[in-house]
PDB file of C-alpha atoms in Angstrom:
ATOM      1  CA  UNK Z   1      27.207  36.072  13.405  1.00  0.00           C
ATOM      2  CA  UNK Z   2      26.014  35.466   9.852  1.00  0.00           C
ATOM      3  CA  UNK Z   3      27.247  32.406   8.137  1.00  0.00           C
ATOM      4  CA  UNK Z   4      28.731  33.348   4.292  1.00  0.00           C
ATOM      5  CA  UNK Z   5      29.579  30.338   2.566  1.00  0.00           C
ATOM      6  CA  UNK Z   6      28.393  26.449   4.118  1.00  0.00           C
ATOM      7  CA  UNK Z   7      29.266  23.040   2.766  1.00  0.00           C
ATOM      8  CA  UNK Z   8      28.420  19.662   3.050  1.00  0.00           C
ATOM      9  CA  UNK Z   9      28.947  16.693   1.438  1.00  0.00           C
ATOM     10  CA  UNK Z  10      26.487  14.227   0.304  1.00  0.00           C
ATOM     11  CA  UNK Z  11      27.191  10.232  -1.091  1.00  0.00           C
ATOM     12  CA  UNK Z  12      25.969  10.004  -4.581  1.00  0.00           C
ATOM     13  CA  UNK Z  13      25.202   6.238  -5.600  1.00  0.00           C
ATOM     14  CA  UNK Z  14      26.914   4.732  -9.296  1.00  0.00           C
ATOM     15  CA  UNK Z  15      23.485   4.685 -11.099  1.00  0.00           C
ATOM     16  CA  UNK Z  16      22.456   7.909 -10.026  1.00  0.00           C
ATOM     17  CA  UNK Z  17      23.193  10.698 -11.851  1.00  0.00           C
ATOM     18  CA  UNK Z  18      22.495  14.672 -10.608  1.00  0.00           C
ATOM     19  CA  UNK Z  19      22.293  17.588 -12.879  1.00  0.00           C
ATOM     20  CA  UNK Z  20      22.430  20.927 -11.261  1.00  0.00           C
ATOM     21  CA  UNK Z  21      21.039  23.952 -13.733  1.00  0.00           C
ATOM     22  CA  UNK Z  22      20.281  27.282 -11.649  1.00  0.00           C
ATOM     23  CA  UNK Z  23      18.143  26.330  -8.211  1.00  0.00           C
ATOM     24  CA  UNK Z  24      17.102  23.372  -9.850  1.00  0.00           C
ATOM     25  CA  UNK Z  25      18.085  19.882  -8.948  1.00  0.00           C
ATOM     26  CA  UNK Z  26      18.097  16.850 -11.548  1.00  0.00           C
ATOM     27  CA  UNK Z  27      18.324  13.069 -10.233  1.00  0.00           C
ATOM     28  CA  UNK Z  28      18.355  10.228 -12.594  1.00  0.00           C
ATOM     29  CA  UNK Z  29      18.563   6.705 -12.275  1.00  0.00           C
ATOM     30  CA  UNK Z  30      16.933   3.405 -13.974  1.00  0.00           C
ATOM     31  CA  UNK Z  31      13.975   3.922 -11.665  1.00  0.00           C
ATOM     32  CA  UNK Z  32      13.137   7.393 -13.258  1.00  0.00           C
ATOM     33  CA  UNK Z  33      13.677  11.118 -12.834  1.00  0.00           C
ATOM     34  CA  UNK Z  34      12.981  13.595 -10.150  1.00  0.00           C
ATOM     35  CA  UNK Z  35      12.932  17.356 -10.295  1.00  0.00           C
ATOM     36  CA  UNK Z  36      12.776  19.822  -7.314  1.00  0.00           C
ATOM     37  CA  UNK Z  37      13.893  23.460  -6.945  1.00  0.00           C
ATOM     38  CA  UNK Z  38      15.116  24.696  -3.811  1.00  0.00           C
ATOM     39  CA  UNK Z  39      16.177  28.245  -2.685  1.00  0.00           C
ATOM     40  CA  UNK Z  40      16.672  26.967   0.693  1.00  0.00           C
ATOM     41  CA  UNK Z  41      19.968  26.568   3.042  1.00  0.00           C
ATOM     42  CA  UNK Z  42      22.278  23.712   2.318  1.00  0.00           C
ATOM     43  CA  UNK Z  43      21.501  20.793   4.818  1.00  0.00           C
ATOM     44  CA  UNK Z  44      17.624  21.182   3.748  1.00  0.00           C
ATOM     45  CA  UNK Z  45      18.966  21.052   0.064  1.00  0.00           C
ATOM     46  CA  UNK Z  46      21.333  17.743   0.747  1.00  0.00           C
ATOM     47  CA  UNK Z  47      18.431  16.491   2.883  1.00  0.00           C
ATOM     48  CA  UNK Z  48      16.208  16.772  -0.221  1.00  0.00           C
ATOM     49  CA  UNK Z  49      18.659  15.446  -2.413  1.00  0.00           C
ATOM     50  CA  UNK Z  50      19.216  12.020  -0.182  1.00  0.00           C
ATOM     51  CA  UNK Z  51      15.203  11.978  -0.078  1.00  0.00           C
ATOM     52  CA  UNK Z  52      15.354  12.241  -3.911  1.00  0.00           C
ATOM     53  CA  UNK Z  53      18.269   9.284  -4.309  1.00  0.00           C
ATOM     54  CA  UNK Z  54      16.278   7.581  -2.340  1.00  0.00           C
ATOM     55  CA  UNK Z  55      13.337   7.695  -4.083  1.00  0.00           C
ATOM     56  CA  UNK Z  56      14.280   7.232  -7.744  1.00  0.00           C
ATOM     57  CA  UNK Z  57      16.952   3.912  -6.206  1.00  0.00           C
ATOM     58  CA  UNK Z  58      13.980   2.386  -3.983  1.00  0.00           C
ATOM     59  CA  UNK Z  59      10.933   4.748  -3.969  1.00  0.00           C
ATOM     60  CA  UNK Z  60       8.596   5.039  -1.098  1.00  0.00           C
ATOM     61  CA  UNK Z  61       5.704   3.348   0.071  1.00  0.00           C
ATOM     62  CA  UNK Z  62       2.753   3.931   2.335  1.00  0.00           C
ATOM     63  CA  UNK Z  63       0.155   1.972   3.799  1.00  0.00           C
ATOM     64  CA  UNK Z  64      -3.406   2.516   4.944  1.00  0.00           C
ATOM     65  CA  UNK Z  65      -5.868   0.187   6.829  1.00  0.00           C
ATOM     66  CA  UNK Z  66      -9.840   0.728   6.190  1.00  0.00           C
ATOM     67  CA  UNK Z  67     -11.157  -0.048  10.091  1.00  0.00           C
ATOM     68  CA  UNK Z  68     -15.101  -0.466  10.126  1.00  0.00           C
ATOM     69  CA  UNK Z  69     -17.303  -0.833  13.272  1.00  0.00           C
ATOM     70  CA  UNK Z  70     -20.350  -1.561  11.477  1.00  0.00           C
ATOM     71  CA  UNK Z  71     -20.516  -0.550   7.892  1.00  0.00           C
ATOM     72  CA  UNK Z  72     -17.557  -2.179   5.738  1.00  0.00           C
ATOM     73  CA  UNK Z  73     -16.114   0.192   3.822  1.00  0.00           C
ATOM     74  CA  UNK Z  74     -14.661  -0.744   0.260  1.00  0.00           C
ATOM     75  CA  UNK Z  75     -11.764   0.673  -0.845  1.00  0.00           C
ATOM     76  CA  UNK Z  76     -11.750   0.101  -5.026  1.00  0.00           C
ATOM     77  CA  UNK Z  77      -8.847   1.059  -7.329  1.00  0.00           C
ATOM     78  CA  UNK Z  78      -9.862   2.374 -10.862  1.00  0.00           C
ATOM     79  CA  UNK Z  79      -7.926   3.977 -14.123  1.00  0.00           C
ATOM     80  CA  UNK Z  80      -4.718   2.367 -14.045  1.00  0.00           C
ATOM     81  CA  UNK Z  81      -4.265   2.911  -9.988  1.00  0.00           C
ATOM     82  CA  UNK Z  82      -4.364   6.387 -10.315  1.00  0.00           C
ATOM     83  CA  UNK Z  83      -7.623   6.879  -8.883  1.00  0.00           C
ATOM     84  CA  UNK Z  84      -8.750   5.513  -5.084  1.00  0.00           C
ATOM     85  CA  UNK Z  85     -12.546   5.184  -4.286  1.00  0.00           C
ATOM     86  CA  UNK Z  86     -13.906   4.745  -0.872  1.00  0.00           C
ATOM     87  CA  UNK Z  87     -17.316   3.108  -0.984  1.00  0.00           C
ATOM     88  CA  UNK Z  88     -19.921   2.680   2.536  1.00  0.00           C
ATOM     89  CA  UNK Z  89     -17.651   4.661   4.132  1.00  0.00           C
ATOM     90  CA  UNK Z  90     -20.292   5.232   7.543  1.00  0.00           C
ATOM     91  CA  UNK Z  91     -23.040   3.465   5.866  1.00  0.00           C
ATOM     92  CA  UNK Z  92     -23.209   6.462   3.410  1.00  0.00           C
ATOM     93  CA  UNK Z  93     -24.032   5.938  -0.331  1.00  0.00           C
ATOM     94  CA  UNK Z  94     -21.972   8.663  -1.856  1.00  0.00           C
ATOM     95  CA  UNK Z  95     -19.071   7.751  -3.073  1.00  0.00           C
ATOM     96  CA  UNK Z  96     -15.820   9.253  -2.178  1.00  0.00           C
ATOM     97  CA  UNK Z  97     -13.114   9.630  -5.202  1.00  0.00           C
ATOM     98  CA  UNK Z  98      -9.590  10.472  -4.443  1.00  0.00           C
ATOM     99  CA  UNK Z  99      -7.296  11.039  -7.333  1.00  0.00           C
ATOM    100  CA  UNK Z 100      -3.387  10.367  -6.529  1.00  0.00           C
ATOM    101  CA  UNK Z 101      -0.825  12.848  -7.317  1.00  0.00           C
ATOM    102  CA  UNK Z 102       1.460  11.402 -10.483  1.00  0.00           C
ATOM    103  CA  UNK Z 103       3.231   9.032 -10.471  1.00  0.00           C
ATOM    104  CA  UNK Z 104       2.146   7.719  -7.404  1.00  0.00           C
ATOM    105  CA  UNK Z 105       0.348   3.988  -8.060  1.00  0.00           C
ATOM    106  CA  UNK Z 106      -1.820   2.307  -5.355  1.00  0.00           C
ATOM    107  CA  UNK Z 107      -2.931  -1.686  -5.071  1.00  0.00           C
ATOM    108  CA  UNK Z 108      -4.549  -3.764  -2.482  1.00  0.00           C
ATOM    109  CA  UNK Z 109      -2.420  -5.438  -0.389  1.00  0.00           C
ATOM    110  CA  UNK Z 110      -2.725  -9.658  -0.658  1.00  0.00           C
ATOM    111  CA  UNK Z 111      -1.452  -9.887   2.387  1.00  0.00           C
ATOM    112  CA  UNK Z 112      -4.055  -7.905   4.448  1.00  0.00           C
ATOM    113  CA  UNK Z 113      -7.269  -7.744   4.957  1.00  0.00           C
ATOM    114  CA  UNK Z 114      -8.488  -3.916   4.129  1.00  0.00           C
ATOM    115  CA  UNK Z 115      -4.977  -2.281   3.511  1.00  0.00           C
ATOM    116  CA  UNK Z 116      -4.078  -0.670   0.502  1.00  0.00           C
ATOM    117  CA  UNK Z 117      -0.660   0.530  -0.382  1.00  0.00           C
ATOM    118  CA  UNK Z 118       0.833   3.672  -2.240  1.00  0.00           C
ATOM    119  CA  UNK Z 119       4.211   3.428  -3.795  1.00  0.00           C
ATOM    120  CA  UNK Z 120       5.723   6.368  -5.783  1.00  0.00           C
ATOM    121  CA  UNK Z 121       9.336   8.041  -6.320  1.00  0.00           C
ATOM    122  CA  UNK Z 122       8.595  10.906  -4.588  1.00  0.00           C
ATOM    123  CA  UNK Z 123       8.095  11.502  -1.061  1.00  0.00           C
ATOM    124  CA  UNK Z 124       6.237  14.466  -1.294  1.00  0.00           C
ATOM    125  CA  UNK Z 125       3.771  12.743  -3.809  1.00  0.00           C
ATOM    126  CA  UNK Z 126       3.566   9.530  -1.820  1.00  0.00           C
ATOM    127  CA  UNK Z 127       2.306  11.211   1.372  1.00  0.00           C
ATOM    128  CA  UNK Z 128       0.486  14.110  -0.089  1.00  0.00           C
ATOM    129  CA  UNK Z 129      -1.752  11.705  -1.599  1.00  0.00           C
ATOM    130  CA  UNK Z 130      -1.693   9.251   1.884  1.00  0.00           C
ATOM    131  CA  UNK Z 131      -3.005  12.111   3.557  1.00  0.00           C
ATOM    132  CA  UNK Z 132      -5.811  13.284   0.453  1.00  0.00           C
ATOM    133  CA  UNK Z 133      -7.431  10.175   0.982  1.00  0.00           C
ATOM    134  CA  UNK Z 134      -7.529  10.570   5.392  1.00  0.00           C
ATOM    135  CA  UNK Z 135      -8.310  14.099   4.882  1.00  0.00           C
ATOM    136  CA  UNK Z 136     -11.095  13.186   2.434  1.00  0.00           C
ATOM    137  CA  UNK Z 137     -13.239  11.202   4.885  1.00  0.00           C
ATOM    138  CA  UNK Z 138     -12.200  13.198   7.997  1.00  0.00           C
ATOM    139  CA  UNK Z 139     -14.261  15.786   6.007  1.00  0.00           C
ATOM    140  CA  UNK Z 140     -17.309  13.936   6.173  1.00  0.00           C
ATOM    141  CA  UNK Z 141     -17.047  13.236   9.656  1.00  0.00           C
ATOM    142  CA  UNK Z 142     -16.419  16.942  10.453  1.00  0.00           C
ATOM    143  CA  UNK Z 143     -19.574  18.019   8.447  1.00  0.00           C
ATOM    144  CA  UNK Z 144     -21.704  15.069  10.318  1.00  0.00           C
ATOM    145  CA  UNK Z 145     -20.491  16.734  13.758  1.00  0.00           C
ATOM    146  CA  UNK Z 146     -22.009  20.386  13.007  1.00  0.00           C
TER     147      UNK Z 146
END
């Protein structure tokens, strides 16, 4: 049997404010603003919308180690964190560039040797851009195998 009409409720913090207009979802809060449109079924809608209060209250972060059996590889930050370059990556001398999706920043962790860190508000940002720079040297490897 088809379902017609679904509810379901979600918790909206003080400082957050949501704006529905249409398919398209607002969120607001001192952090910043996130927009997302959805067509989808409810619960993927309220789980995007907790992902989204979420974000803008404590954002997300991600973090990479740089492992090395021979060559060290250098992991450099440039323009304002918004670009990632991976130097001696395999002893090669090309330099791999990796620009991060906005509003996503990236640092070097203090704390660990070789570990860098994204933080952004979104999720989707956050990861997408985790996964550019993997996906970037997994590329060279792939090309070295054939």
């Amino acid at each position: 049997m088809k379902t017609i009409l679904s509810s379901q409720t979600v918790n909206i913090p003080r400082d957050v404010d949501i704006t529905l207009k249409g398919p398209t979802v607002i969120v607001k809060s001192p952090r910043g603003t996130l927009t997302r449109k959805e067509l989808a079924t409810v619960h993927t809608i309220c789980s995007h919308v907790r992902n989204t209060i979420n974000g803008v209250i404590l954002g997300f972060c991600h973090q990479m180690r740089s492992v090395c059996a021979y060559f060290p590889i250098n992991v450099v930050i440039q323009e304002n964190s918004s670009l990632v370059e991976i130097q001696n990556f395999l002893g090669e001398k090309s330099i791999c560039r990796v620009q991060m999706r906005p509003d996503v920043a990236s640092s070097v962790s203090q704390a660990q040797k070789d570990e860098f860190i994204l933080d952004g508000s979104d999720m989707e940002h956050a990861s997408n851009s985790m996964a550019n720079i993997y996906v970037s040297e997994k590329g060279s490897l792939q090309k070295a195998d054939e």
